[in-house]
Coordinates of C-alpha atoms in Angstrom, one line a residue:
X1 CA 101.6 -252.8 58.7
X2 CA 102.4 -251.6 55.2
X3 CA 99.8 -251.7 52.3
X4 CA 102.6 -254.2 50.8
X5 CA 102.7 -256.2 53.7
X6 CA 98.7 -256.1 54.0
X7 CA 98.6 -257.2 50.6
X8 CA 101.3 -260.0 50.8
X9 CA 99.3 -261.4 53.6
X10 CA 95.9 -261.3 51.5
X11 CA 97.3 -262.5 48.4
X12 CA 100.8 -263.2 48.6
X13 CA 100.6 -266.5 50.5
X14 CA 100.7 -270.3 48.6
X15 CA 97.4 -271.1 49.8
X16 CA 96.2 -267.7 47.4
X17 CA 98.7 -269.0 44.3
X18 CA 96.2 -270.7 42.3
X19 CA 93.7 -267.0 42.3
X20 CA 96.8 -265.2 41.3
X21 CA 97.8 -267.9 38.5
X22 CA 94.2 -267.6 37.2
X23 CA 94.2 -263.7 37.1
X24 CA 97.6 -263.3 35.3
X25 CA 96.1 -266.2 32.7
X26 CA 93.1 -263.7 32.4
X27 CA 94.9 -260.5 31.9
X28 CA 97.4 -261.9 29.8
X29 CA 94.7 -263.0 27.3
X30 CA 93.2 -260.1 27.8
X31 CA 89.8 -261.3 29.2
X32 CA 87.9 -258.8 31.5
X33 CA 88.2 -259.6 35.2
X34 CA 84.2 -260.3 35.7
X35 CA 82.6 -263.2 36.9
X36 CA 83.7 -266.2 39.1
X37 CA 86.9 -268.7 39.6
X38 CA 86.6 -271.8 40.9
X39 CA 89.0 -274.4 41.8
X40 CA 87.9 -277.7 42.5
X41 CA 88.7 -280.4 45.6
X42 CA 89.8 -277.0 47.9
X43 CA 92.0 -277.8 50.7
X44 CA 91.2 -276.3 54.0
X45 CA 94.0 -273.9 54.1
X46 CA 92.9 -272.4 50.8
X47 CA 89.5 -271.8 51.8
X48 CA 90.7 -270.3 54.9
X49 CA 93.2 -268.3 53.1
X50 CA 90.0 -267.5 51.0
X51 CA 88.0 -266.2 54.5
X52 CA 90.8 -264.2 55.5
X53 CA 90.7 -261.7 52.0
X54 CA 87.2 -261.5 51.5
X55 CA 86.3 -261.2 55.1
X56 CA 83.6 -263.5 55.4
X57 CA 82.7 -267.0 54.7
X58 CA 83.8 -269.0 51.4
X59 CA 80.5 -271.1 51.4
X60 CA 81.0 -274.8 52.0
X61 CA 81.4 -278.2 49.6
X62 CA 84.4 -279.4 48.1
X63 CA 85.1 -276.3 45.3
X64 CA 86.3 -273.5 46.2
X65 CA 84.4 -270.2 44.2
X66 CA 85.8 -267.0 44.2
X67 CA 84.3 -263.1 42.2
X68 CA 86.6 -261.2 40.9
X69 CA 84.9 -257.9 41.0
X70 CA 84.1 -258.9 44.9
X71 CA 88.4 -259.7 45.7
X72 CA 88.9 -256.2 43.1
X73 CA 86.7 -254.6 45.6
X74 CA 88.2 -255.8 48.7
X75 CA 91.5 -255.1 47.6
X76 CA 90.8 -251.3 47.1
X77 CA 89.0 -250.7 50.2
X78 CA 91.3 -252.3 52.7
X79 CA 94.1 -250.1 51.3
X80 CA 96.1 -253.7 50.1
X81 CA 95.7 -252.6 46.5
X82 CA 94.5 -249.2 45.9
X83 CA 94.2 -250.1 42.0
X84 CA 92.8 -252.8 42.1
X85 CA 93.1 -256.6 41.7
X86 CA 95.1 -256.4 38.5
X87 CA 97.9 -254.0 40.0
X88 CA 98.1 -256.7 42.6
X89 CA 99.1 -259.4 40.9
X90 CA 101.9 -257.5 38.9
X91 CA 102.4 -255.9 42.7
X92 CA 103.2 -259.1 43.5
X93 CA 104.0 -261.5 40.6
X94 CA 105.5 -258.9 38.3
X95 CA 104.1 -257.4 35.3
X96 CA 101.6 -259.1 32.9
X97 CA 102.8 -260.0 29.3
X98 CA 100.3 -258.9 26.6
X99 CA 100.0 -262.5 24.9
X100 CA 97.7 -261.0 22.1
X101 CA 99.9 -258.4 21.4
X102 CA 103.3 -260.6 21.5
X103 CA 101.2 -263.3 19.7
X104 CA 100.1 -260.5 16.5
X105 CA 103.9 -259.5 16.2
X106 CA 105.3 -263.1 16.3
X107 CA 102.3 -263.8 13.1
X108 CA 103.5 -260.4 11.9
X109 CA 107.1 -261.5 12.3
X110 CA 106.4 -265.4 10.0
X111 CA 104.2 -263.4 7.3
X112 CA 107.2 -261.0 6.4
X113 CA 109.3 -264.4 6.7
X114 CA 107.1 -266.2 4.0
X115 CA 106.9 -263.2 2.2
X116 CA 109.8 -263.3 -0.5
X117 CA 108.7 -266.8 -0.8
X118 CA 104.6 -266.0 -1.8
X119 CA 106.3 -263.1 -4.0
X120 CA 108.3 -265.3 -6.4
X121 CA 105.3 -268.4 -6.3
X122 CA 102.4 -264.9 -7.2
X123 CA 102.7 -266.3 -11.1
X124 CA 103.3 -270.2 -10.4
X125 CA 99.7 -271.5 -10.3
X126 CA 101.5 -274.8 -10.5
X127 CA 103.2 -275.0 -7.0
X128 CA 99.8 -273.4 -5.4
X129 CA 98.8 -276.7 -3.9
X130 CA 102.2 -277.2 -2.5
X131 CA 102.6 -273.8 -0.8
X132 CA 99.2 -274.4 0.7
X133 CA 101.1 -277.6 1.8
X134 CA 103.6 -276.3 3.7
X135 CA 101.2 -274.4 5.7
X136 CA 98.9 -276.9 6.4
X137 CA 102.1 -279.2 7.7
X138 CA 104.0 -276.7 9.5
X139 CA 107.2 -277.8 8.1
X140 CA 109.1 -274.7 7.7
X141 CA 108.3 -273.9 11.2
X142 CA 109.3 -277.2 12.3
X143 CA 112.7 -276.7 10.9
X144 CA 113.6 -273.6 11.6
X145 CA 113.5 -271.9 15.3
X146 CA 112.1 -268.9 14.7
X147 CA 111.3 -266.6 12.1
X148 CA 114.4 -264.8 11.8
X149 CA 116.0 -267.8 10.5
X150 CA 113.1 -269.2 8.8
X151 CA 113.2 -265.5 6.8
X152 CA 116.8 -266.3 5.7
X153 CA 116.4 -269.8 4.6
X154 CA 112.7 -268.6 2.4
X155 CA 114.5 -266.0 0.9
X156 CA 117.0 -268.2 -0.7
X157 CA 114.3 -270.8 -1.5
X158 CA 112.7 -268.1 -3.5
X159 CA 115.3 -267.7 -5.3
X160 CA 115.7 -271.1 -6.3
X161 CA 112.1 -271.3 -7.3
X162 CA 112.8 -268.7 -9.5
X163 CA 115.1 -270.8 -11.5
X164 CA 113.2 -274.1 -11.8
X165 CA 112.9 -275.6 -14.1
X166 CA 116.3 -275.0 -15.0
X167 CA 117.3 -276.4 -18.6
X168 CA 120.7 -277.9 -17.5
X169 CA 123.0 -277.3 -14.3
X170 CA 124.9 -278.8 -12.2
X171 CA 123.6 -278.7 -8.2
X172 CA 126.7 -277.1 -7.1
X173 CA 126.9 -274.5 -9.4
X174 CA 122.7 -274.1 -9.1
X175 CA 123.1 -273.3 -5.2
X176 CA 126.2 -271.0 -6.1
X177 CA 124.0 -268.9 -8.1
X178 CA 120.8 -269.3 -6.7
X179 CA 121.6 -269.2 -2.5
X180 CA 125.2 -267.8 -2.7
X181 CA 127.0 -271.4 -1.3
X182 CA 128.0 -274.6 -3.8
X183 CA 126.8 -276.8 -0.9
X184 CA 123.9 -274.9 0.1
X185 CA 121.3 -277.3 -1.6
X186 CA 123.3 -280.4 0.1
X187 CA 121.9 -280.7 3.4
X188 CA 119.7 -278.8 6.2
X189 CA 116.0 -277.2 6.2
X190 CA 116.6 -275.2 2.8
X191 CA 117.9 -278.5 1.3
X192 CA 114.8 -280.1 2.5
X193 CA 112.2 -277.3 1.3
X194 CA 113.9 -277.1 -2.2
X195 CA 114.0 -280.9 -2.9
X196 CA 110.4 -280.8 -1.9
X197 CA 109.7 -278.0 -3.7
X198 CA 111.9 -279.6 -6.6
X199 CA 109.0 -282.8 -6.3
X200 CA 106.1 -280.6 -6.6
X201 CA 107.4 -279.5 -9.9
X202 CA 107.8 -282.9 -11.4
X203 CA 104.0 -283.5 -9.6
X204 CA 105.5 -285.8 -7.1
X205 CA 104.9 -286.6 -3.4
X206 CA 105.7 -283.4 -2.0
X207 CA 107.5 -285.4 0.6
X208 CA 110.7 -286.8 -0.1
X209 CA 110.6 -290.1 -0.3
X210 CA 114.5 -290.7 1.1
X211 CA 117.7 -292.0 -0.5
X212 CA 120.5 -290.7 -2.8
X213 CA 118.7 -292.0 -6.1
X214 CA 115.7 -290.5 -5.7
X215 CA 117.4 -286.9 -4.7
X216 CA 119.2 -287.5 -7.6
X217 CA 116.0 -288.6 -10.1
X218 CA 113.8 -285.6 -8.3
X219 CA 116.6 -282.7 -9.2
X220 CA 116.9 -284.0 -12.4
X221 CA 113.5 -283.8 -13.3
X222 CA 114.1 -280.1 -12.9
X223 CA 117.2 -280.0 -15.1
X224 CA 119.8 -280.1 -11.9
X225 CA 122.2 -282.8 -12.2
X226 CA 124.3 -283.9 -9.0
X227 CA 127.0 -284.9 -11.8
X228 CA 126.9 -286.3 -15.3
X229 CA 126.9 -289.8 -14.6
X230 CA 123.6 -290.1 -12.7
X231 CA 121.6 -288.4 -15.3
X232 CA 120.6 -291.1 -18.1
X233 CA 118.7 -291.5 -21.3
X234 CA 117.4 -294.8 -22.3
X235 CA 116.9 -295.0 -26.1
X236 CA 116.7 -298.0 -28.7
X237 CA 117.4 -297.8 -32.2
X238 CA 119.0 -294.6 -32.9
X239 CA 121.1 -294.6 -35.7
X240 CA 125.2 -294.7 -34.8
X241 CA 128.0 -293.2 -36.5
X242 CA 131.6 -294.5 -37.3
X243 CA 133.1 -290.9 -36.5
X244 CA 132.2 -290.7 -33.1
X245 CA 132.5 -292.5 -29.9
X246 CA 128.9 -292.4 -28.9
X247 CA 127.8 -293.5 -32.8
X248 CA 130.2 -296.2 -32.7
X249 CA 128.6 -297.4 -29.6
X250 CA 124.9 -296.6 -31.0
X251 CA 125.9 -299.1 -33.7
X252 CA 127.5 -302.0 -32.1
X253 CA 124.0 -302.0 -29.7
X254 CA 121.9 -301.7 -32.7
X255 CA 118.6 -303.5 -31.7
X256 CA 119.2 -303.2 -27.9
X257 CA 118.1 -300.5 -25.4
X258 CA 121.4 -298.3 -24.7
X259 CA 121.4 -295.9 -21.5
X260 CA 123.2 -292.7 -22.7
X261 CA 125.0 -291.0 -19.5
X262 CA 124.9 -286.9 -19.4
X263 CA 128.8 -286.9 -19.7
X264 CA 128.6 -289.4 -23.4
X265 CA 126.0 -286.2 -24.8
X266 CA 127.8 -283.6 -23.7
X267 CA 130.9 -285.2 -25.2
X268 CA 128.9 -285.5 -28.7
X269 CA 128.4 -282.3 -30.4
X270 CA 127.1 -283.4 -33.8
X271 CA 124.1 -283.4 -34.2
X272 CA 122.4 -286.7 -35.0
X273 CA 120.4 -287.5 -37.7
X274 CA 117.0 -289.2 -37.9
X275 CA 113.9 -289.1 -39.2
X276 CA 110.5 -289.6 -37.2
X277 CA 111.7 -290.3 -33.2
X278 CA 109.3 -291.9 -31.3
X279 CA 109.4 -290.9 -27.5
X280 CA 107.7 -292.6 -24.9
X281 CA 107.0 -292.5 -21.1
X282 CA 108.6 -295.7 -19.8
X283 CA 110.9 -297.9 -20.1
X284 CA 108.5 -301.1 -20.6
X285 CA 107.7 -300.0 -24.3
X286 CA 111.2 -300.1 -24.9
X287 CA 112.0 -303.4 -23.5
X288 CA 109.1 -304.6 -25.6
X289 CA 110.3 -302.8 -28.5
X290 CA 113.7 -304.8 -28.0
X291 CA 111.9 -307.9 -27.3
X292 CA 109.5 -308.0 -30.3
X293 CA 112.0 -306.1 -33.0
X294 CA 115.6 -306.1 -32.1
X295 CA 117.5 -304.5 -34.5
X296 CA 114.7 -303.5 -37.1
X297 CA 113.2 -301.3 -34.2
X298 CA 112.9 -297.5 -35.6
X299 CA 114.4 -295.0 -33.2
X300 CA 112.9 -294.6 -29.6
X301 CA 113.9 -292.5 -26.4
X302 CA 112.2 -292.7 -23.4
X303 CA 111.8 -290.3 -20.9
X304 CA 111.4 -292.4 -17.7
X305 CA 109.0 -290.3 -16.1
X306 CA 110.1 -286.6 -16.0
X307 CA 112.4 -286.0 -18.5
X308 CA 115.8 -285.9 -17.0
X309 CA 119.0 -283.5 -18.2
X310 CA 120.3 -285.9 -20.1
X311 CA 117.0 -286.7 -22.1
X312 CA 116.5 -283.1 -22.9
X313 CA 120.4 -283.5 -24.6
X314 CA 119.6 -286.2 -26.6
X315 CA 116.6 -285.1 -28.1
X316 CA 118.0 -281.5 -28.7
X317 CA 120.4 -283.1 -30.6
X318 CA 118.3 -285.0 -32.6
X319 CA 115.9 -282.3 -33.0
X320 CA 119.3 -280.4 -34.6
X321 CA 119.8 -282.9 -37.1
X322 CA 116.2 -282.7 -38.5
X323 CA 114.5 -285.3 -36.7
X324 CA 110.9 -285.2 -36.2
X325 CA 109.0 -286.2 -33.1
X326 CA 106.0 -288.6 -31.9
X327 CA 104.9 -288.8 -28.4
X328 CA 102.9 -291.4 -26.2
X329 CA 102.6 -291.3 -22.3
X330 CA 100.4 -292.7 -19.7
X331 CA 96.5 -291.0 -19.8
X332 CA 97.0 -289.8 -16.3
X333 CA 97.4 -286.0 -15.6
X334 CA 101.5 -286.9 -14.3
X335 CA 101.6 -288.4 -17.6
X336 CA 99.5 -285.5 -19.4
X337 CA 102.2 -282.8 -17.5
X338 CA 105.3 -284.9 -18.6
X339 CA 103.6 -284.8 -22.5
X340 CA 103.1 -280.9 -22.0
X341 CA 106.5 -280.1 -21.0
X342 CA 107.9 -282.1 -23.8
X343 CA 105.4 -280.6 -26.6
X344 CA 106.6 -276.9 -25.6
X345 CA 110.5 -277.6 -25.8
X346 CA 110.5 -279.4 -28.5
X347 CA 107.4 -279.5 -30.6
X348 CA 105.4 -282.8 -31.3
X349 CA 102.7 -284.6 -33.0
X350 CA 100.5 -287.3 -31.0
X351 CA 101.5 -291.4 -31.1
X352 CA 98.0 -292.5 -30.2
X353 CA 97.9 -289.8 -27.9
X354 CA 95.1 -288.2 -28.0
X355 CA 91.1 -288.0 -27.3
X356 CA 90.1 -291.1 -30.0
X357 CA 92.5 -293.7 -28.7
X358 CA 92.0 -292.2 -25.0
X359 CA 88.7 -293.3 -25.2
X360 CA 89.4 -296.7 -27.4
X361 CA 91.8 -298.0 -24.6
X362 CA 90.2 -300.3 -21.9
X363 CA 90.6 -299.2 -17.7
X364 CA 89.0 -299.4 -15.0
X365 CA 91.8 -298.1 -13.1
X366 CA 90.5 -294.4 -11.6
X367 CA 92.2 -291.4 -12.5
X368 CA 92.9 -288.6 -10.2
X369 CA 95.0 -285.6 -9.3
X370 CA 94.6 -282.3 -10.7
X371 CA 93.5 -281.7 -14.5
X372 CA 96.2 -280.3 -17.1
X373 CA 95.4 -278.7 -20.0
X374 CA 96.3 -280.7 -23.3
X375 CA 97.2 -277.8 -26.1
X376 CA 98.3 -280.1 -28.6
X377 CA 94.6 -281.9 -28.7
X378 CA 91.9 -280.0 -26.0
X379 CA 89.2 -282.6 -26.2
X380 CA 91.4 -285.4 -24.7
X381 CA 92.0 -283.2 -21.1
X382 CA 88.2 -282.9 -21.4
X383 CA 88.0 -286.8 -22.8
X384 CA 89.8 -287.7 -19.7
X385 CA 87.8 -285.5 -16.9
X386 CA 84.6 -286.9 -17.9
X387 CA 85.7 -290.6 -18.4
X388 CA 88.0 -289.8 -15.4
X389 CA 90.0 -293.6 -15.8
X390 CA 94.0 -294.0 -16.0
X391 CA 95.4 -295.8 -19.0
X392 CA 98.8 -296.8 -18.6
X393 CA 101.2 -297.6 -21.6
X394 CA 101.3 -301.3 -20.4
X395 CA 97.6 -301.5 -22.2
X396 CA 98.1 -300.5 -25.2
X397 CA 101.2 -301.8 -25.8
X398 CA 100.0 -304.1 -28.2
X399 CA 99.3 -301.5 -30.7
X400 CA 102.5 -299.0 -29.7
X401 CA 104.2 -302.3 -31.0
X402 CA 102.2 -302.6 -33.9
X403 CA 103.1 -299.0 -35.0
X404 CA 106.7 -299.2 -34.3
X405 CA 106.9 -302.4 -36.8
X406 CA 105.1 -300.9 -39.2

């Protein structure tokens, strides 16, 4: 009898399957092969097959308890295994994988994936919870198969990252430049990471919530517009014109609110002329405004949450015919980041928007999310931490009213 055939007989047989199966578990983690095995509710076969290797009796009970060292040492004196119980079980299973070593190279392999990605988010503080995010909910590695592909599609997220906010652009022309495809952005596991991506920007659910309008409303507040009929302004009493097609219009709705469509500013390159512009957060101020003043209304655009292209139009154009701006927005840090992001493009000066009529307005609604700095008056981010309550425009409208009549 061979040393092979010995050692088939020994180990080889089912009845020895389970010791081998807990051996190669052991030496592919890399755990030392000390101590005992034990496998529960034995059947007589196995224990026999256990008698058989280590020459001797197996004890008695139900389990079944097996040393390692002891079968090692069994193996190299009979001559079955002359190295041992390891070269055995390759002898006879084939070779061991190194799972700790296969397991450092795959981690290896997903760090150089995400690494274009951390590079371009090293000096955007701003999307720090939402990287941490994607970690914690394994979503790029639940859309992507491994990290070869997972590389590719980070890559060309990073370089869309790079370019948001972007000041105006259509999608189509945004993934041309950004990822090297028009339709790129319009579907798959990059789609999904930028829009997401897209939603941390304009501090919203990092998840998307589903459905064309709110792709549409998300990409917009980043200044990519699917086309130029989904990105809209709502504005009441702007002055009109007689000249153009857009201040004709302006002036036959004098007194009510008028949704301006991206394609209707694009098409109007005059600037527009006005005084003081009041700009507010949502739309309810303007319905009020229509409600309570009609036609004697001063002008008023509203960003609807994160200004959208189309909003950034209109107010550029008013801003090049001289106008001057006044801003109030919810006392929330969503609201706080909207009011930032319109102070630095275009410059403005507070509409009860600031620490005194923070602290005048009544709430017991708590505030939360993440501070943002307030440049344009400090003490009301510092008002707002320590009072830590959410005003909403809807209660103070009373004196937003009272302003815009006066």
């Amino acid at each position: 009898m061979t040393d092979a055939d010995r050692l088939r007989r020994l180990l080889g047989g089912p009845d020895t399957a389970w010791l081998v199966r807990r051996v190669r578990s052991r030496l592919e983690r890399g755990t030392p092969l000390t101590g005992k095995v034990t496998l529960a509710r034995a059947t007589a076969a196995e224990r026999r097959a256990a008698e058989l290797l280590l020459g001797r009796r197996a004890g008695t009970g139900t389990s079944l308890s097996l040393s390692l060292p002891e079968v090692d040492r069994v193996l190299r004196a009979s001559g079955a295994s002359p190295d041992g119980l390891a070269a055995a079980v390759e002898l006879l299973d084939g070779p061991v994988r190194d799972l700790a070593r296969e397991n450092a190279s795959i981690a290896a392999a997903w760090r150089d994936a995400f690494a274009p990605l951390d590079e371009a988010l090293a000096s955007r503080p701003e999307l720090a919870e939402w990287r941490a995010w994607l970690d914690a909910t394994g979503l790029v590695r639940r859309l992507t198969s491994d990290p070869a592909e997972a590389a590719d599609v980070l890559r060309r997220l990073a370089a869309v990252l790079r370019r948001l906010p972007s000041p105006d652009i259509p999608l189509g022309r945004f993934a041309a430049e950004t990822c090297g495809h028009a339709h790129a952005l319009d579907d798959g596991p990059l789609a999904t990471l930028a829009l997401s991506s897209a939603r941390a920007l304009a501090d919203l659910p990092f998840r998307a919530d589903g459905g064309a309008e709110s792709r549409r409303e998300t990409w917009a507040a980043v200044g990519v517009h699917l086309d130029e009929l989904s990105s809209t302004v709502l504005c009441l009493g702007l002055p009109g014109d007689a000249h153009t097609p857009m201040g004709r219009m302006l002036a036959a709705m004098r007194g009510e609110p008028v949704s301006l469509t991206l394609r209707q500013l694009r098409r109007h390159t005059a600037p527009m002329r006005a005084d003081l512009v009041r700009i507010c957060e949502n739309p309810v101020v303007v319905a009020a405004a229509a409600d309570a003043l009609g036609s004697a209304c001063p002008p008023l655009v509203c960003c609807n949450g994160r200004p959208s292209t189309a909003v950034w139009r209109l107010l550029e154009l008013l801003a090049e015919g001289g106008a001057e701006f006044a801003y109030h927005g919810d006392f929330d840090w969503g609201g706080v980041a909207i009011a930032a992001a319109v102070h630095t493009r275009i410059g403005w000066r507070p509409w009860r928007y600031d620490a005194p009529a923070y602290l005048k307005a009544v709430s017991d609604t708590p505030l939360t999310g993440r501070p943002v700095p307030t440049p344009w008056d400090p003490l009301l981010a510092a008002a707002m931490r320590d009072r830590a309550v959410r005003v909403e425009e809807e209660q103070v409208l009373a004196g937003l009213l009272t302003d815009l009549a006066t």
